[in-house]
XYZ file of C-alpha atoms in Angstrom:
569
model
C 0.053 0.191 0.226
C 1.663 3.382 -1.330
C 0.429 6.477 0.338
C -0.056 9.657 -1.548
C 1.197 12.835 -0.127
C -0.010 16.585 -0.343
C 0.877 19.778 1.704
C -3.068 20.304 2.066
C -5.918 17.958 1.657
C -9.413 19.447 1.451
C -12.507 17.163 2.071
C -15.508 18.146 0.414
C -16.256 19.675 -2.970
C -18.776 22.467 -2.219
C -18.376 25.961 -1.627
C -16.178 25.957 1.748
C -13.982 23.368 0.288
C -13.649 25.063 -3.050
C -13.125 28.406 -1.649
C -10.088 27.151 0.912
C -8.371 25.386 -2.099
C -8.638 28.541 -4.380
C -6.866 30.341 -1.367
C -3.990 28.234 -1.205
C -3.437 26.392 -4.283
C -0.880 29.280 -5.145
C 1.475 28.629 -2.396
C 0.732 25.178 -1.518
C 0.256 21.391 -3.507
C -3.443 21.441 -2.740
C -5.659 18.306 -3.080
C -9.371 18.163 -3.062
C -11.267 14.900 -2.290
C -15.006 14.860 -2.917
C -17.489 12.043 -2.990
C -19.164 13.234 -5.644
C -17.681 15.435 -8.499
C -17.945 18.982 -6.665
C -20.263 20.439 -9.113
C -22.830 17.830 -7.781
C -22.015 18.991 -4.005
C -24.959 19.958 -2.438
C -23.969 23.615 -2.119
C -25.878 23.491 -5.728
C -29.233 23.091 -4.142
C -29.311 26.294 -2.131
C -31.631 28.527 -4.082
C -32.641 31.989 -2.466
C -29.264 33.955 -1.999
C -26.418 35.297 0.328
C -26.593 37.845 2.641
C -24.428 40.982 2.959
C -25.094 44.337 3.558
C -24.238 46.300 0.658
C -23.563 49.923 1.248
C -25.853 52.263 -0.978
C -27.832 49.594 -2.785
C -31.328 49.884 -3.695
C -34.004 48.770 -0.790
C -30.980 48.728 1.748
C -29.247 52.032 1.746
C -28.905 52.572 5.391
C -27.988 48.491 5.765
C -24.491 47.990 7.489
C -23.017 45.216 8.646
C -23.392 45.774 12.264
C -27.181 45.653 11.829
C -26.641 42.247 9.731
C -24.984 41.156 12.761
C -27.586 41.825 15.165
C -30.436 40.236 12.870
C -28.045 36.940 12.696
C -27.534 37.303 16.696
C -31.061 37.916 17.153
C -32.173 35.163 14.718
C -29.777 32.460 16.774
C -31.740 33.108 19.958
C -28.378 34.660 21.631
C -26.474 31.282 21.254
C -24.270 32.272 18.470
C -20.753 33.552 19.688
C -20.611 37.440 18.607
C -17.149 37.645 17.713
C -17.931 35.054 14.948
C -20.717 36.656 13.921
C -19.271 40.107 13.590
C -16.164 38.897 11.469
C -18.641 37.059 8.966
C -20.860 40.132 8.539
C -17.894 42.272 7.831
C -16.299 39.973 5.517
C -19.998 39.575 3.775
C -19.821 42.728 1.319
C -16.208 41.649 -0.095
C -17.314 37.978 -0.455
C -20.196 39.180 -2.617
C -17.772 41.451 -5.094
C -14.972 38.692 -5.159
C -17.440 36.572 -6.462
C -18.933 38.813 -8.689
C -15.582 39.885 -10.294
C -14.666 36.162 -10.766
C -17.788 35.830 -12.862
C -20.810 34.911 -10.560
C -23.834 36.111 -12.622
C -26.071 37.721 -9.744
C -29.153 39.010 -10.755
C -29.647 43.179 -11.289
C -31.713 45.884 -10.291
C -32.266 48.219 -13.146
C -29.360 50.451 -12.242
C -27.284 47.867 -12.455
C -26.433 46.981 -8.928
C -26.735 43.778 -7.639
C -30.517 42.704 -6.523
C -31.129 42.039 -3.293
C -34.416 40.368 -1.667
C -36.113 40.502 1.758
C -35.742 37.213 4.007
C -36.712 35.961 7.070
C -35.620 37.598 10.137
C -33.857 40.366 8.555
C -34.442 44.246 8.826
C -33.384 44.949 5.504
C -33.565 43.231 1.941
C -29.912 42.535 2.006
C -30.072 38.798 0.118
C -28.408 38.946 -2.756
C -29.344 36.551 -5.608
C -29.331 34.900 -9.069
C -33.051 34.239 -9.571
C -33.632 30.825 -7.514
C -30.569 29.308 -8.682
C -27.749 30.856 -6.362
C -26.104 27.938 -4.822
C -25.845 26.592 -8.661
C -24.005 30.042 -10.053
C -21.493 30.316 -7.181
C -20.496 26.660 -7.000
C -19.671 26.693 -10.770
C -17.950 30.301 -10.074
C -15.621 28.649 -7.755
C -15.224 25.607 -9.377
C -14.025 26.865 -12.540
C -11.623 29.101 -10.648
C -10.102 26.113 -8.654
C -9.959 24.576 -12.268
C -8.208 27.460 -13.629
C -5.734 27.441 -10.982
C -5.046 24.087 -11.005
C -6.138 22.466 -7.662
C -6.160 18.741 -7.675
C -9.362 17.196 -7.723
C -10.068 13.692 -6.530
C -13.578 13.056 -7.484
C -15.710 10.063 -6.267
C -13.397 9.399 -3.360
C -14.533 8.926 -0.114
C -12.562 9.880 3.145
C -13.258 6.523 5.986
C -11.070 7.993 8.602
C -8.292 10.680 10.111
C -5.005 9.829 10.891
C -4.203 11.486 14.234
C -1.257 10.401 16.398
C 0.059 12.030 19.349
C -2.451 14.640 18.926
C -1.923 15.766 15.515
C -3.395 14.948 12.131
C -1.341 13.644 9.782
C -3.716 13.270 6.837
C -6.849 10.617 5.806
C -7.626 7.319 4.543
C -9.862 7.433 1.789
C -11.646 4.942 -0.767
C -11.133 5.522 -4.411
C -14.771 4.264 -5.642
C -13.870 4.262 -9.121
C -11.063 1.846 -9.026
C -12.158 0.210 -5.542
C -8.672 0.797 -3.717
C -8.049 2.253 0.002
C -5.470 4.974 -0.473
C -3.618 6.722 2.406
C -3.073 10.231 1.770
C -0.746 12.312 4.105
C -0.957 15.857 4.360
C 0.704 18.728 6.534
C -3.323 20.193 7.147
C -6.307 18.549 6.486
C -9.541 20.763 6.116
C -12.840 18.915 6.520
C -15.640 20.887 4.602
C -17.934 17.968 4.245
C -21.414 19.208 4.973
C -24.390 18.482 7.066
C -26.306 15.320 8.082
C -29.600 15.855 6.834
C -30.146 12.055 6.003
C -29.915 11.263 9.469
C -33.569 12.471 9.079
C -36.315 10.829 7.116
C -37.903 14.184 5.692
C -35.137 16.187 4.686
C -34.471 18.531 2.286
C -30.881 17.510 1.842
C -29.741 15.210 -0.973
C -29.048 11.762 -0.359
C -24.991 12.307 -0.033
C -25.132 14.418 3.078
C -25.213 11.634 5.990
C -23.066 13.868 8.333
C -20.128 11.178 7.980
C -17.558 13.711 8.183
C -18.695 14.811 11.407
C -18.996 11.637 12.720
C -15.194 10.792 11.666
C -13.955 13.727 13.569
C -16.059 12.672 16.412
C -15.028 9.010 16.185
C -11.144 10.606 16.217
C -11.616 12.288 19.196
C -12.393 15.614 18.239
C -15.281 17.291 20.071
C -18.949 18.525 18.498
C -20.653 21.319 19.245
C -24.489 22.385 19.890
C -25.813 18.972 17.856
C -29.207 19.404 19.274
C -29.817 22.420 17.215
C -31.323 21.083 14.203
C -32.977 23.425 11.592
C -36.301 22.562 9.917
C -37.184 24.461 6.811
C -41.021 25.310 6.728
C -41.696 24.797 2.941
C -40.432 21.206 1.567
C -42.262 20.175 -1.467
C -44.751 17.308 -0.072
C -43.966 13.875 -1.117
C -40.396 14.862 -1.954
C -38.869 17.413 0.345
C -37.323 19.271 -2.364
C -36.473 22.550 -0.657
C -39.193 25.512 -1.979
C -36.842 28.284 -0.953
C -37.558 31.056 1.166
C -37.182 33.241 -1.612
C -40.841 32.304 -2.469
C -42.088 34.194 0.690
C -39.075 36.821 0.269
C -40.858 37.741 -3.339
C -44.099 38.068 -1.828
C -45.764 34.345 -1.269
C -48.416 33.466 1.454
C -49.040 30.495 3.816
C -52.483 29.499 3.782
C -54.185 26.975 6.047
C -57.334 24.876 5.253
C -59.685 27.825 6.351
C -58.277 30.169 4.129
C -56.059 32.001 6.687
C -52.797 33.436 6.332
C -52.228 31.995 9.898
C -48.761 33.674 10.374
C -50.542 36.751 11.764
C -51.300 34.624 15.012
C -47.288 33.603 15.422
C -45.501 36.343 14.036
C -47.372 39.429 13.274
C -45.213 41.989 11.896
C -43.028 39.544 10.158
C -45.623 37.224 8.991
C -44.403 34.770 6.539
C -40.627 36.441 6.571
C -40.444 35.257 10.639
C -37.449 33.406 11.305
C -37.547 29.654 9.980
C -37.465 27.848 13.447
C -40.847 29.931 14.186
C -42.128 29.669 10.660
C -41.688 26.089 10.777
C -43.332 25.498 14.382
C -46.391 27.420 13.015
C -47.284 25.388 10.217
C -46.702 22.190 12.091
C -49.304 23.794 14.825
C -51.579 24.593 12.056
C -51.163 20.673 10.889
C -51.384 19.460 14.193
C -54.566 21.043 15.298
C -56.279 19.850 12.029
C -56.159 23.187 10.044
C -54.146 21.386 7.183
C -54.897 19.901 3.847
C -54.906 15.753 3.509
C -53.015 14.236 0.650
C -52.246 10.896 0.063
C -48.749 11.948 0.677
C -49.474 13.615 3.886
C -50.977 16.622 5.755
C -49.764 19.825 3.871
C -50.365 23.682 3.921
C -50.461 25.981 0.732
C -47.321 28.267 -0.219
C -49.466 30.195 -2.507
C -47.408 32.500 -5.126
C -50.425 32.700 -7.471
C -50.942 36.485 -6.777
C -47.374 37.151 -7.702
C -48.297 36.845 -11.290
C -46.708 34.904 -14.424
C -44.193 37.623 -15.234
C -42.631 37.662 -11.705
C -42.810 33.909 -11.362
C -40.810 33.275 -14.661
C -38.339 36.247 -14.061
C -37.629 35.419 -10.035
C -38.725 31.639 -9.256
C -38.240 29.594 -12.706
C -36.546 26.810 -10.899
C -39.260 26.300 -8.491
C -42.070 26.493 -11.211
C -40.016 23.828 -12.806
C -39.328 21.492 -9.951
C -43.353 21.915 -8.973
C -44.534 20.906 -12.613
C -41.743 18.047 -12.849
C -42.140 16.582 -9.657
C -45.965 17.084 -8.369
C -47.517 17.921 -11.582
C -48.359 21.872 -10.005
C -47.832 25.168 -11.863
C -47.452 27.336 -9.110
C -48.781 30.255 -11.573
C -51.848 28.915 -11.082
C -51.842 26.714 -8.064
C -50.565 27.229 -4.630
C -47.659 24.631 -3.457
C -48.489 22.085 -1.124
C -45.599 22.169 1.342
C -44.402 20.806 5.025
C -41.789 21.446 7.431
C -38.512 19.055 6.917
C -35.027 18.991 8.175
C -32.905 21.467 6.254
C -29.645 22.759 8.295
C -26.948 21.393 10.965
C -26.741 24.441 13.423
C -24.271 22.161 15.167
C -20.964 20.357 14.052
C -17.404 20.061 14.545
C -16.608 22.287 17.094
C -13.864 25.414 15.900
C -12.933 28.496 16.576
C -13.548 31.527 14.775
C -10.371 30.653 12.469
C -11.566 27.415 11.940
C -9.224 25.630 14.105
C -10.308 22.729 15.813
C -8.366 21.428 19.044
C -6.397 18.874 16.981
C -3.133 20.786 15.268
C -3.612 20.134 11.596
C -7.207 19.516 10.998
C -9.591 22.427 10.181
C -13.186 22.472 9.370
C -15.484 24.970 7.675
C -19.135 25.051 6.208
C -22.192 23.140 7.143
C -20.108 20.188 9.264
C -18.555 22.905 11.364
C -19.741 24.818 14.315
C -17.989 28.256 14.383
C -20.504 29.125 15.905
C -22.422 31.995 13.921
C -25.862 30.543 13.449
C -26.383 29.465 17.334
C -29.509 28.189 18.042
C -31.161 29.145 14.347
C -29.856 30.236 11.466
C -31.340 32.801 9.188
C -31.897 31.964 5.430
C -29.158 33.648 3.386
C -26.322 33.252 6.191
C -25.415 29.523 4.840
C -23.898 30.439 1.761
C -22.244 33.454 3.240
C -20.717 31.257 5.967
C -19.366 28.305 3.738
C -17.346 31.315 1.385
C -16.194 33.421 4.022
C -14.692 30.365 6.644
C -13.387 28.815 3.460
C -11.679 31.937 2.828
C -10.714 32.012 6.578
C -9.692 28.400 6.487
C -6.907 29.113 3.790
C -5.539 32.060 5.608
C -5.556 29.426 9.127
C -3.956 26.754 7.134
C -1.315 29.020 5.757
C -0.390 30.420 9.190
C -0.362 27.176 10.640
C 2.217 25.792 7.878
C 4.498 28.714 8.311
C 4.881 27.788 12.265
C 4.829 23.971 11.383
C 6.492 23.221 8.024
C 7.596 19.661 8.527
C 6.478 16.449 6.793
C 3.267 14.608 7.566
C 4.118 10.709 9.071
C 3.293 8.493 6.701
C 3.314 5.801 9.160
C 0.374 6.972 10.589
C -2.029 7.273 7.551
C -0.961 3.952 6.536
C -2.208 2.759 9.876
C -5.463 4.571 9.217
C -5.687 2.866 5.821
C -5.321 -0.676 7.213
C -8.263 0.026 9.897
C -10.199 0.758 6.954
C -9.291 -2.518 4.871
C -10.218 -4.450 8.245
C -13.597 -2.663 8.244
C -14.313 -3.575 4.934
C -13.235 -7.041 5.225
C -15.634 -7.631 8.168
C -18.630 -5.823 6.162
C -18.109 -8.306 3.087
C -17.986 -11.002 5.602
C -20.801 -9.802 7.759
C -24.100 -10.726 8.771
C -27.627 -10.575 7.409
C -28.594 -7.043 8.380
C -28.811 -4.367 5.615
C -27.701 -0.792 5.708
C -30.934 0.235 3.999
C -32.668 -1.232 6.789
C -30.899 0.380 9.774
C -30.754 4.002 8.111
C -34.749 3.860 7.624
C -35.361 2.872 11.234
C -32.764 5.449 12.360
C -34.122 8.380 9.937
C -37.780 7.382 11.038
C -36.996 7.407 14.692
C -35.132 10.796 14.711
C -38.020 12.682 12.512
C -40.512 11.207 15.073
C -38.944 11.741 18.314
C -36.325 14.511 17.756
C -38.300 16.916 15.720
C -39.736 20.061 15.701
C -41.348 19.650 18.854
C -39.557 17.828 21.512
C -40.054 15.976 24.956
C -38.578 13.730 27.280
C -40.241 10.459 26.749
C -39.805 10.531 23.033
C -36.021 11.409 22.884
C -35.764 8.741 25.758
C -37.256 6.405 23.184
C -34.992 7.679 20.468
C -31.991 7.208 22.615
C -33.378 3.313 22.964
C -33.749 2.758 19.370
C -30.704 4.462 18.465
C -28.869 2.088 21.019
C -30.496 -1.302 19.295
C -29.458 -0.004 15.834
C -26.171 0.427 17.014
C -26.064 -3.159 18.295
C -27.497 -4.372 15.047
C -24.775 -2.940 12.818
C -22.552 -4.994 14.315
C -24.347 -7.504 12.056
C -24.210 -5.650 9.057
C -23.278 -7.156 5.802
C -22.629 -6.255 1.870
C -24.138 -8.081 -0.514
C -21.211 -8.105 -3.102
C -17.391 -8.396 -2.261
C -16.679 -6.392 -5.059
C -15.018 -2.859 -4.396
C -15.448 -1.192 -7.487
C -18.037 1.680 -7.323
C -19.794 -0.508 -4.500
C -22.068 2.224 -3.143
C -23.465 -0.680 -0.614
C -19.853 -0.806 0.708
C -19.462 2.698 1.382
C -22.980 3.446 2.771
C -22.431 0.711 5.202
C -19.454 2.366 6.431
C -21.032 5.573 6.332
C -24.096 4.366 8.674
C -21.750 3.782 11.694
C -21.012 7.492 11.582
C -24.435 8.437 11.246
C -25.716 6.410 14.302
C -23.049 8.527 16.355
C -24.368 11.394 14.798
C -27.740 10.793 15.489
C -26.886 9.779 19.183
C -25.134 13.303 19.885
C -27.875 14.995 18.747
C -30.723 13.209 20.639
C -28.197 13.105 23.914
C -27.851 16.801 23.645
C -31.526 17.734 23.006
C -32.478 15.490 26.061
C -29.920 17.470 28.487
C -30.993 21.054 27.292
C -34.013 21.847 29.184
C -34.986 24.808 27.515
C -36.456 26.215 24.234
C -34.121 28.100 22.438
C -34.193 28.502 18.566
C -34.873 25.392 16.569
C -34.902 23.365 19.662
C -38.266 23.447 21.095
C -39.018 21.207 24.519
C -43.083 21.133 25.009
C -42.012 20.166 28.433
C -39.600 23.134 28.986
C -41.426 26.047 26.714
C -39.333 28.966 27.862
C -36.026 29.959 27.318
C -33.594 29.737 30.090
C -30.556 32.093 29.942
C -29.725 31.565 33.676
C -28.943 28.074 33.084
C -28.543 27.327 29.107
C -26.850 30.334 27.688
C -23.864 28.103 26.734
C -22.451 25.451 24.201
C -23.224 21.793 24.345
C -19.783 20.033 23.827
C -20.004 16.422 22.932
C -16.574 14.170 22.998
C -16.323 10.375 22.382
C -14.990 8.917 25.261
C -12.448 6.000 25.601
C -15.002 3.298 25.899
C -17.033 4.614 23.253
C -19.568 6.813 25.135
C -20.894 10.325 24.699
C -19.367 12.583 27.277
C -21.201 16.135 27.637
C -19.632 19.206 28.841
C -20.637 23.133 28.593
C -18.785 26.654 27.287
C -20.271 29.815 27.655
C -21.338 31.798 24.657
C -19.138 34.783 23.624
C -20.952 37.864 23.907
C -19.339 41.209 22.755
C -22.101 44.216 22.648
C -25.394 42.440 22.145
C -26.889 41.638 25.224
C -29.758 38.682 25.214
C -33.508 40.181 24.953
C -36.841 38.416 24.127
C -37.154 37.461 20.470
C -39.929 39.116 18.745
C -41.030 39.676 15.414
């Protein structure tokens, strides 16, 4: 077994990973590993836009980065670390202009300036967009930049483990799906940008690749996770498929309507209405459904997202992708009929514990994007801040890696990555010779118990049941087997490896949620319906103990200028 070697290894081909690669490749030998081709990364699914307080732009002329920071911190229910939020919001205008100068085709106002639309929880229309394909254009712009600058890309490679020895990261073990080989890769610095864990839930807007295995790999390697109990549910997933119906639908003026014909958000957020933060809108929709004011459908109970009053011209100009998705997947033209929607899992506020420089507690190991928890989203993320976070902290990671390598220029230890690769070989051999349990069956049970018991509304008995279910699934995983011994393009084998990490991710979410006896942001306890700043204005830190159990500790929230207050919209 021969090890590959690079100065910097970036794992994940979405916006955070690509921006980190672009920022480092002029100076270092940079390689990027992606489970899929980079332009199939989940960043491409983001629709509505990227937030930035652009000075003197029409509609938001008085907007500032400080106002953006306040909206973000308030939206987070005051759990976000304010120094990190301030850094992100200061960087935002420069990031948008940088992407524009690199060729990103933003939509425009009549005067030629970058178009911005209102999004939930924002005091100004600061969400820059390209119709409803913003993630698509940003991802392609950054991928073209990476190719132009010569970043080495390993597409359809899956990282199976970190190579850490004596508290320092030396690279990874990876599975080359095309050739069916396990490959050790040594690197002086490793950056995880592996995305979220949506597929731990049954109802999710996330792509099938979003298993959260990168988060699980870090956790099993001893790297702490932060605030895993905070799971965002998007208010408007298309019924049946859960495909995202972007917040831009409401930003452009769409209504939410129940079976009585009411715009019911007036009861829950009388000022912001449909543009309240996502946690509030999701709970409001679910309450309407739970209390019998939804519409019945063979695919489930739903609420209507009505765009018909916007008119054909506006929908075709601003929301063409949404219209196509509705026609293709459910046979409804939103120009003429309301869209049937339901809330579903969408985003991971928690993740790998990092500081505002993307550094973890392990020298040589960094994390950025949705797999990381900086924390800039706290208890609830505002729409339009995720694309911003990925690019800002991808760029930040590049700077942090450069500083790290200037201090520690020595080579990575090849024997450490060889050991990690041998462990993967042993795991694959065991799976091929394994028992009768099938990955898809266990994954389905895991996802269902998470959606049923650790969802929008939570209480002790349900979460205790989820922990019992996860424990049983973990035991049954010991008998998982795969159908074919072949390695070449064996996705069943890859999924079987991923499932182990998904089980641990689900456990940390549930354990943290059970311990946090308050309601804050997206974490809503029926049995503890109030926010409790005296006891719970703190981060949850989950670390895997030596015996494989989950140890939980807590850490204070960084507060700079914005003291917690009641969150009203």
